[in-house]
Amino acid sequence: MSDSIQRVSIVVLISGNGTNLQAIIDAVATADLPVDIRAVISNKPEAYGLERARRAAIPALVVDHRRYPDRAAFDAALQTAIDQYQPRLVVLAGFMRILTPEFVAHYHGRLLNIHPSLLPAFRGLDTHKRALEAGVKEHGVSIHFVTAELDGGPLVAQQKIAVLPGDDALSLAARAQQAEHILYPQVIRWFAEGRLILQANRAMLDGEPVRLSHQTTSG
Ligand code: GAR
């Protein structure tokens, strides 16, 4: 890892296991992803991802949503916790809280989320189960800039995965996560290299509107 390159500061928000966080940590260590993970913040004290952060010597913080009277108070505390690290980019990696429009506006153009479906299909929770129930042949994962519309912000990248005979929600989730672990570091690299921006509510890559069909592969 070269110290001469300009690293983009990021803060990662999690609620659970943190395998996407781990993929980002690993990409910094082994693939020279040019970011500096300034902190990992969880709304759940028991999130295993906090342990992953500590093992990588990254500050690991808890802002427990249950300690705040309402969503606005929690988001304000979360924003304060994030902003002490002055990140250029905030990465939602399995962060399972709905965010207020004020919070989202504060990080306009520098807040990314990963979602386990081919958006706009299956916004919200239980995406794998719902995809199976709907009988879709193709499922996948999406990364998007976050706006006030839940899981509705401008899409940046998608990875398709085929639904196989005999799949259940667990097997589908496992393959979706494999795809996530490749796709998220790649998208963060685009942002860190200044290639990915949000402009007039469109995700732009290398000066062109993102064309999702050029970034998906089946498998
Ligand atoms: C990921 O699969 C991510 O797509 C999903 O949570 C999982 C977190 O896994 N996010 C959402 O459902 C957001 N609505 P991880 O903690 O192992 O990275």
PDB file of C-alpha atoms and ligand atoms in Angstrom:
ATOM      1  CA  MET A   1       0.000   0.000   0.000  1.00  0.00           C
ATOM      2  CA  SER A   2       1.566   3.248  -1.137  1.00  0.00           C
ATOM      3  CA  ASP A   3       1.397   6.207   1.241  1.00  0.00           C
ATOM      4  CA  SER A   4       2.025   8.758  -1.479  1.00  0.00           C
ATOM      5  CA  ILE A   5      -1.440   8.467  -3.044  1.00  0.00           C
ATOM      6  CA  GLN A   6      -4.234  10.746  -1.913  1.00  0.00           C
ATOM      7  CA  ARG A   7      -6.686   8.629   0.062  1.00  0.00           C
ATOM      8  CA  VAL A   8     -10.347   9.535   0.266  1.00  0.00           C
ATOM      9  CA  SER A   9     -11.691   9.515   3.803  1.00  0.00           C
ATOM     10  CA  ILE A  10     -14.745   7.346   4.387  1.00  0.00           C
ATOM     11  CA  VAL A  11     -16.958   6.360   7.298  1.00  0.00           C
ATOM     12  CA  VAL A  12     -18.821   3.037   7.113  1.00  0.00           C
ATOM     13  CA  LEU A  13     -22.196   2.535   8.799  1.00  0.00           C
ATOM     14  CA  ILE A  14     -23.262  -0.987   9.754  1.00  0.00           C
ATOM     15  CA  SER A  15     -25.907  -2.805  11.772  1.00  0.00           C
ATOM     16  CA  GLY A  16     -24.736  -6.415  11.685  1.00  0.00           C
ATOM     17  CA  ASN A  17     -22.211  -8.944  10.500  1.00  0.00           C
ATOM     18  CA  GLY A  18     -20.180  -6.521   8.429  1.00  0.00           C
ATOM     19  CA  THR A  19     -19.073  -8.775   5.590  1.00  0.00           C
ATOM     20  CA  ASN A  20     -19.291  -5.843   3.179  1.00  0.00           C
ATOM     21  CA  LEU A  21     -17.197  -3.801   5.596  1.00  0.00           C
ATOM     22  CA  GLN A  22     -14.702  -6.672   5.619  1.00  0.00           C
ATOM     23  CA  ALA A  23     -14.592  -6.668   1.811  1.00  0.00           C
ATOM     24  CA  ILE A  24     -13.769  -2.952   1.893  1.00  0.00           C
ATOM     25  CA  ILE A  25     -11.110  -3.419   4.602  1.00  0.00           C
ATOM     26  CA  ASP A  26      -9.594  -6.254   2.569  1.00  0.00           C
ATOM     27  CA  ALA A  27      -9.644  -4.198  -0.630  1.00  0.00           C
ATOM     28  CA  VAL A  28      -7.725  -1.411   1.115  1.00  0.00           C
ATOM     29  CA  ALA A  29      -5.161  -3.909   2.394  1.00  0.00           C
ATOM     30  CA  THR A  30      -4.738  -6.145  -0.623  1.00  0.00           C
ATOM     31  CA  ALA A  31      -6.005  -4.263  -3.686  1.00  0.00           C
ATOM     32  CA  ASP A  32      -4.863  -0.771  -2.717  1.00  0.00           C
ATOM     33  CA  LEU A  33      -8.365   0.684  -2.683  1.00  0.00           C
ATOM     34  CA  PRO A  34      -7.424   4.355  -2.175  1.00  0.00           C
ATOM     35  CA  VAL A  35      -9.554   5.121   0.855  1.00  0.00           C
ATOM     36  CA  ASP A  36      -8.891   5.742   4.506  1.00  0.00           C
ATOM     37  CA  ILE A  37     -11.603   4.130   6.639  1.00  0.00           C
ATOM     38  CA  ARG A  38     -11.718   6.744   9.384  1.00  0.00           C
ATOM     39  CA  ALA A  39     -14.406   5.017  11.469  1.00  0.00           C
ATOM     40  CA  VAL A  40     -17.076   2.334  11.551  1.00  0.00           C
ATOM     41  CA  ILE A  41     -20.320   3.243  13.289  1.00  0.00           C
ATOM     42  CA  SER A  42     -23.081   0.820  14.261  1.00  0.00           C
ATOM     43  CA  ASN A  43     -26.548   1.509  15.629  1.00  0.00           C
ATOM     44  CA  LYS A  44     -26.339  -1.895  17.339  1.00  0.00           C
ATOM     45  CA  PRO A  45     -23.750  -2.538  20.068  1.00  0.00           C
ATOM     46  CA  GLU A  46     -23.718  -6.275  19.310  1.00  0.00           C
ATOM     47  CA  ALA A  47     -22.935  -5.888  15.592  1.00  0.00           C
ATOM     48  CA  TYR A  48     -20.063  -8.225  14.713  1.00  0.00           C
ATOM     49  CA  GLY A  49     -18.792  -5.711  12.200  1.00  0.00           C
ATOM     50  CA  LEU A  50     -17.527  -3.618  15.138  1.00  0.00           C
ATOM     51  CA  GLU A  51     -15.147  -6.450  15.964  1.00  0.00           C
ATOM     52  CA  ARG A  52     -13.982  -6.543  12.348  1.00  0.00           C
ATOM     53  CA  ALA A  53     -13.220  -2.821  12.569  1.00  0.00           C
ATOM     54  CA  ARG A  54     -11.289  -3.185  15.831  1.00  0.00           C
ATOM     55  CA  ARG A  55      -9.222  -6.020  14.378  1.00  0.00           C
ATOM     56  CA  ALA A  56      -8.262  -3.695  11.537  1.00  0.00           C
ATOM     57  CA  ALA A  57      -7.379  -0.923  14.030  1.00  0.00           C
ATOM     58  CA  ILE A  58     -10.265   1.254  12.808  1.00  0.00           C
ATOM     59  CA  PRO A  59     -12.198   3.306  15.402  1.00  0.00           C
ATOM     60  CA  ALA A  60     -15.465   1.446  16.108  1.00  0.00           C
ATOM     61  CA  LEU A  61     -18.343   3.479  17.535  1.00  0.00           C
ATOM     62  CA  VAL A  62     -21.885   2.737  18.617  1.00  0.00           C
ATOM     63  CA  VAL A  63     -24.712   5.222  18.260  1.00  0.00           C
ATOM     64  CA  ASP A  64     -27.551   3.132  19.673  1.00  0.00           C
ATOM     65  CA  HIS A  65     -30.867   4.212  18.164  1.00  0.00           C
ATOM     66  CA  ARG A  66     -32.731   2.934  21.230  1.00  0.00           C
ATOM     67  CA  ARG A  67     -31.176   5.680  23.327  1.00  0.00           C
ATOM     68  CA  TYR A  68     -32.850   8.472  21.344  1.00  0.00           C
ATOM     69  CA  PRO A  69     -36.472   9.601  21.607  1.00  0.00           C
ATOM     70  CA  ASP A  70     -37.092   9.727  17.872  1.00  0.00           C
ATOM     71  CA  ARG A  71     -35.572   9.304  14.438  1.00  0.00           C
ATOM     72  CA  ALA A  72     -34.562  12.968  14.153  1.00  0.00           C
ATOM     73  CA  ALA A  73     -32.637  12.883  17.435  1.00  0.00           C
ATOM     74  CA  PHE A  74     -30.883   9.650  16.469  1.00  0.00           C
ATOM     75  CA  ASP A  75     -29.938  10.964  13.037  1.00  0.00           C
ATOM     76  CA  ALA A  76     -28.594  14.183  14.543  1.00  0.00           C
ATOM     77  CA  ALA A  77     -26.395  12.193  16.933  1.00  0.00           C
ATOM     78  CA  LEU A  78     -25.278   9.923  14.110  1.00  0.00           C
ATOM     79  CA  GLN A  79     -24.397  12.936  11.967  1.00  0.00           C
ATOM     80  CA  THR A  80     -22.325  14.430  14.777  1.00  0.00           C
ATOM     81  CA  ALA A  81     -20.502  11.130  15.235  1.00  0.00           C
ATOM     82  CA  ILE A  82     -19.786  10.854  11.509  1.00  0.00           C
ATOM     83  CA  ASP A  83     -18.750  14.459  10.980  1.00  0.00           C
ATOM     84  CA  GLN A  84     -16.022  14.416  13.608  1.00  0.00           C
ATOM     85  CA  TYR A  85     -14.138  12.260  11.044  1.00  0.00           C
ATOM     86  CA  GLN A  86     -14.862  14.649   8.136  1.00  0.00           C
ATOM     87  CA  PRO A  87     -15.446  11.907   5.572  1.00  0.00           C
ATOM     88  CA  ARG A  88     -15.724  12.672   1.870  1.00  0.00           C
ATOM     89  CA  LEU A  89     -17.930   9.568   1.522  1.00  0.00           C
ATOM     90  CA  VAL A  90     -20.318   7.774   3.866  1.00  0.00           C
ATOM     91  CA  VAL A  91     -20.868   4.106   3.031  1.00  0.00           C
ATOM     92  CA  LEU A  92     -23.978   2.277   4.205  1.00  0.00           C
ATOM     93  CA  ALA A  93     -22.998  -1.391   4.456  1.00  0.00           C
ATOM     94  CA  GLY A  94     -25.923  -3.276   5.905  1.00  0.00           C
ATOM     95  CA  PHE A  95     -27.097  -0.264   7.880  1.00  0.00           C
ATOM     96  CA  MET A  96     -30.706  -1.102   8.654  1.00  0.00           C
ATOM     97  CA  ARG A  97     -32.198   2.231   9.695  1.00  0.00           C
ATOM     98  CA  ILE A  98     -34.386   4.526   7.632  1.00  0.00           C
ATOM     99  CA  LEU A  99     -32.719   7.932   7.481  1.00  0.00           C
ATOM    100  CA  THR A 100     -34.435  11.323   7.734  1.00  0.00           C
ATOM    101  CA  PRO A 101     -34.492  13.644   4.690  1.00  0.00           C
ATOM    102  CA  GLU A 102     -32.357  16.118   6.686  1.00  0.00           C
ATOM    103  CA  PHE A 103     -29.634  13.537   7.251  1.00  0.00           C
ATOM    104  CA  VAL A 104     -29.716  12.428   3.624  1.00  0.00           C
ATOM    105  CA  ALA A 105     -29.557  16.036   2.381  1.00  0.00           C
ATOM    106  CA  HIS A 106     -26.519  16.713   4.568  1.00  0.00           C
ATOM    107  CA  TYR A 107     -24.595  13.970   2.731  1.00  0.00           C
ATOM    108  CA  HIS A 108     -26.009  14.693  -0.712  1.00  0.00           C
ATOM    109  CA  GLY A 109     -23.820  13.110  -3.376  1.00  0.00           C
ATOM    110  CA  ARG A 110     -21.561  11.407  -0.853  1.00  0.00           C
ATOM    111  CA  LEU A 111     -23.802   8.732   0.647  1.00  0.00           C
ATOM    112  CA  LEU A 112     -23.893   5.260  -0.931  1.00  0.00           C
ATOM    113  CA  ASN A 113     -26.021   2.249  -0.068  1.00  0.00           C
ATOM    114  CA  ILE A 114     -25.955  -1.396  -1.090  1.00  0.00           C
ATOM    115  CA  HIS A 115     -29.251  -3.204  -1.420  1.00  0.00           C
ATOM    116  CA  PRO A 116     -29.838  -6.924  -1.988  1.00  0.00           C
ATOM    117  CA  SER A 117     -32.102  -6.793  -5.053  1.00  0.00           C
ATOM    118  CA  LEU A 118     -32.144  -5.495  -8.591  1.00  0.00           C
ATOM    119  CA  LEU A 119     -33.731  -2.162  -7.779  1.00  0.00           C
ATOM    120  CA  PRO A 120     -36.336  -0.871  -8.392  1.00  0.00           C
ATOM    121  CA  ALA A 121     -37.562  -4.422  -7.712  1.00  0.00           C
ATOM    122  CA  PHE A 122     -37.932  -5.441  -4.074  1.00  0.00           C
ATOM    123  CA  ARG A 123     -37.219  -2.334  -2.095  1.00  0.00           C
ATOM    124  CA  GLY A 124     -37.257  -2.793   1.688  1.00  0.00           C
ATOM    125  CA  LEU A 125     -36.694  -5.991   3.653  1.00  0.00           C
ATOM    126  CA  ASP A 126     -36.704  -9.765   2.994  1.00  0.00           C
ATOM    127  CA  THR A 127     -35.666  -9.248  -0.613  1.00  0.00           C
ATOM    128  CA  HIS A 128     -34.460 -12.802  -1.286  1.00  0.00           C
ATOM    129  CA  LYS A 129     -37.607 -14.427   0.078  1.00  0.00           C
ATOM    130  CA  ARG A 130     -39.780 -12.034  -1.888  1.00  0.00           C
ATOM    131  CA  ALA A 131     -37.806 -12.605  -5.081  1.00  0.00           C
ATOM    132  CA  LEU A 132     -38.299 -16.366  -4.728  1.00  0.00           C
ATOM    133  CA  GLU A 133     -42.001 -15.953  -4.002  1.00  0.00           C
ATOM    134  CA  ALA A 134     -42.348 -13.756  -7.082  1.00  0.00           C
ATOM    135  CA  GLY A 135     -40.706 -16.486  -9.183  1.00  0.00           C
ATOM    136  CA  VAL A 136     -38.108 -14.219 -10.802  1.00  0.00           C
ATOM    137  CA  LYS A 137     -35.376 -15.900 -12.845  1.00  0.00           C
ATOM    138  CA  GLU A 138     -32.880 -13.131 -12.226  1.00  0.00           C
ATOM    139  CA  HIS A 139     -32.091 -11.494  -8.938  1.00  0.00           C
ATOM    140  CA  GLY A 140     -29.111  -9.469  -7.790  1.00  0.00           C
ATOM    141  CA  VAL A 141     -27.707  -6.545  -5.882  1.00  0.00           C
ATOM    142  CA  SER A 142     -27.676  -2.787  -6.410  1.00  0.00           C
ATOM    143  CA  ILE A 143     -25.601   0.145  -5.268  1.00  0.00           C
ATOM    144  CA  HIS A 144     -27.140   3.592  -5.332  1.00  0.00           C
ATOM    145  CA  PHE A 145     -26.687   7.125  -4.107  1.00  0.00           C
ATOM    146  CA  VAL A 146     -29.016   7.664  -1.168  1.00  0.00           C
ATOM    147  CA  THR A 147     -31.855  10.146  -1.480  1.00  0.00           C
ATOM    148  CA  ALA A 148     -34.879  10.725   0.714  1.00  0.00           C
ATOM    149  CA  GLU A 149     -36.796   8.050  -1.193  1.00  0.00           C
ATOM    150  CA  LEU A 150     -36.168   4.691   0.510  1.00  0.00           C
ATOM    151  CA  ASP A 151     -34.045   2.469  -1.768  1.00  0.00           C
ATOM    152  CA  GLY A 152     -34.980   4.841  -4.584  1.00  0.00           C
ATOM    153  CA  GLY A 153     -31.857   6.941  -5.178  1.00  0.00           C
ATOM    154  CA  PRO A 154     -29.942   7.040  -8.471  1.00  0.00           C
ATOM    155  CA  LEU A 155     -28.475   3.650  -9.331  1.00  0.00           C
ATOM    156  CA  VAL A 156     -24.712   3.336  -9.671  1.00  0.00           C
ATOM    157  CA  ALA A 157     -24.159  -0.368 -10.330  1.00  0.00           C
ATOM    158  CA  GLN A 158     -25.946  -3.678 -10.334  1.00  0.00           C
ATOM    159  CA  GLN A 159     -24.795  -7.271 -10.406  1.00  0.00           C
ATOM    160  CA  LYS A 160     -27.249  -9.887 -11.572  1.00  0.00           C
ATOM    161  CA  ILE A 161     -27.359 -13.395 -10.177  1.00  0.00           C
ATOM    162  CA  ALA A 162     -29.371 -16.236 -11.666  1.00  0.00           C
ATOM    163  CA  VAL A 163     -32.037 -17.858  -9.500  1.00  0.00           C
ATOM    164  CA  LEU A 164     -31.245 -21.586  -9.601  1.00  0.00           C
ATOM    165  CA  PRO A 165     -33.594 -24.545  -9.142  1.00  0.00           C
ATOM    166  CA  GLY A 166     -33.641 -25.459  -5.458  1.00  0.00           C
ATOM    167  CA  ASP A 167     -32.561 -22.014  -4.281  1.00  0.00           C
ATOM    168  CA  ASP A 168     -33.885 -20.870  -0.942  1.00  0.00           C
ATOM    169  CA  ALA A 169     -33.510 -17.455   0.657  1.00  0.00           C
ATOM    170  CA  LEU A 170     -30.259 -18.521   2.323  1.00  0.00           C
ATOM    171  CA  SER A 171     -28.558 -19.831  -0.797  1.00  0.00           C
ATOM    172  CA  LEU A 172     -29.671 -16.796  -2.762  1.00  0.00           C
ATOM    173  CA  ALA A 173     -28.422 -14.475  -0.012  1.00  0.00           C
ATOM    174  CA  ALA A 174     -25.046 -16.227   0.011  1.00  0.00           C
ATOM    175  CA  ARG A 175     -24.564 -15.704  -3.746  1.00  0.00           C
ATOM    176  CA  ALA A 176     -25.851 -12.146  -3.530  1.00  0.00           C
ATOM    177  CA  GLN A 177     -23.313 -11.394  -0.821  1.00  0.00           C
ATOM    178  CA  GLN A 178     -20.470 -12.798  -2.912  1.00  0.00           C
ATOM    179  CA  ALA A 179     -21.501 -10.354  -5.622  1.00  0.00           C
ATOM    180  CA  GLU A 180     -21.727  -7.490  -3.128  1.00  0.00           C
ATOM    181  CA  HIS A 181     -18.210  -8.093  -1.869  1.00  0.00           C
ATOM    182  CA  ILE A 182     -16.824  -7.543  -5.363  1.00  0.00           C
ATOM    183  CA  LEU A 183     -19.141  -4.749  -6.440  1.00  0.00           C
ATOM    184  CA  TYR A 184     -18.965  -2.423  -3.417  1.00  0.00           C
ATOM    185  CA  PRO A 185     -15.158  -2.012  -3.359  1.00  0.00           C
ATOM    186  CA  GLN A 186     -15.278  -1.408  -7.122  1.00  0.00           C
ATOM    187  CA  VAL A 187     -17.861   1.366  -6.793  1.00  0.00           C
ATOM    188  CA  ILE A 188     -16.023   2.931  -3.855  1.00  0.00           C
ATOM    189  CA  ARG A 189     -12.902   2.949  -6.001  1.00  0.00           C
ATOM    190  CA  TRP A 190     -14.775   4.853  -8.738  1.00  0.00           C
ATOM    191  CA  PHE A 191     -15.828   7.445  -6.174  1.00  0.00           C
ATOM    192  CA  ALA A 192     -12.375   7.667  -4.624  1.00  0.00           C
ATOM    193  CA  GLU A 193     -10.798   8.175  -8.043  1.00  0.00           C
ATOM    194  CA  GLY A 194     -13.225  10.998  -8.800  1.00  0.00           C
ATOM    195  CA  ARG A 195     -14.859   9.035 -11.611  1.00  0.00           C
ATOM    196  CA  LEU A 196     -18.274   8.691  -9.940  1.00  0.00           C
ATOM    197  CA  ILE A 197     -20.369  11.722  -9.009  1.00  0.00           C
ATOM    198  CA  LEU A 198     -24.001  12.584  -8.455  1.00  0.00           C
ATOM    199  CA  GLN A 199     -25.055  15.364 -10.806  1.00  0.00           C
ATOM    200  CA  ALA A 200     -28.607  16.694 -11.217  1.00  0.00           C
ATOM    201  CA  ASN A 201     -29.879  13.563  -9.466  1.00  0.00           C
ATOM    202  CA  ARG A 202     -28.096  11.228 -11.900  1.00  0.00           C
ATOM    203  CA  ALA A 203     -25.132   9.016 -11.188  1.00  0.00           C
ATOM    204  CA  MET A 204     -22.353   9.955 -13.613  1.00  0.00           C
ATOM    205  CA  LEU A 205     -19.377   7.711 -14.307  1.00  0.00           C
ATOM    206  CA  ASP A 206     -16.480   9.166 -16.283  1.00  0.00           C
ATOM    207  CA  GLY A 207     -18.675  12.096 -17.294  1.00  0.00           C
ATOM    208  CA  GLU A 208     -21.505   9.941 -18.690  1.00  0.00           C
ATOM    209  CA  PRO A 209     -24.770   8.871 -17.093  1.00  0.00           C
ATOM    210  CA  VAL A 210     -24.309   5.415 -15.619  1.00  0.00           C
ATOM    211  CA  ARG A 211     -25.484   2.716 -18.029  1.00  0.00           C
ATOM    212  CA  LEU A 212     -26.320  -0.285 -15.912  1.00  0.00           C
ATOM    213  CA  SER A 213     -26.427  -2.829 -18.713  1.00  0.00           C
ATOM    214  CA  HIS A 214     -22.711  -2.191 -19.268  1.00  0.00           C
ATOM    215  CA  GLN A 215     -21.877  -3.072 -15.705  1.00  0.00           C
ATOM    216  CA  THR A 216     -23.839  -6.219 -15.117  1.00  0.00           C
ATOM    217  CA  THR A 217     -22.783  -9.767 -15.715  1.00  0.00           C
ATOM    218  CA  SER A 218     -24.856 -12.806 -14.999  1.00  0.00           C
ATOM    219  CA  GLY A 219     -23.605 -15.641 -12.892  1.00  0.00           C
TER     220      GLY A 219
HETATM  221  C1  GAR B   1     -26.122  -6.928   2.808  1.00  0.00           C
HETATM  222  O1  GAR B   1     -26.487  -8.051   2.071  1.00  0.00           O
HETATM  223  C2  GAR B   1     -26.808  -5.690   2.291  1.00  0.00           C
HETATM  224  O2  GAR B   1     -27.131  -5.759   0.939  1.00  0.00           O
HETATM  225  C3  GAR B   1     -28.061  -5.662   3.125  1.00  0.00           C
HETATM  226  O3  GAR B   1     -27.662  -6.089   4.387  1.00  0.00           O
HETATM  227  C4  GAR B   1     -26.609  -7.044   4.242  1.00  0.00           C
HETATM  228  C5  GAR B   1     -25.547  -6.721   5.247  1.00  0.00           C
HETATM  229  O4  GAR B   1     -24.570  -7.718   5.279  1.00  0.00           O
HETATM  230  N1  GAR B   1     -28.598  -4.328   3.180  1.00  0.00           N
HETATM  231  C6  GAR B   1     -29.878  -4.064   3.223  1.00  0.00           C
HETATM  232  O5  GAR B   1     -30.737  -4.909   3.248  1.00  0.00           O
HETATM  233  C7  GAR B   1     -30.201  -2.575   3.237  1.00  0.00           C
HETATM  234  N2  GAR B   1     -31.590  -2.373   3.110  1.00  0.00           N
HETATM  235  P1  GAR B   1     -23.180  -7.477   5.972  1.00  0.00           P
HETATM  236  O6  GAR B   1     -23.453  -6.873   7.355  1.00  0.00           O
HETATM  237  O7  GAR B   1     -22.584  -8.834   6.091  1.00  0.00           O
HETATM  238  O8  GAR B   1     -22.382  -6.571   5.111  1.00  0.00           O
END
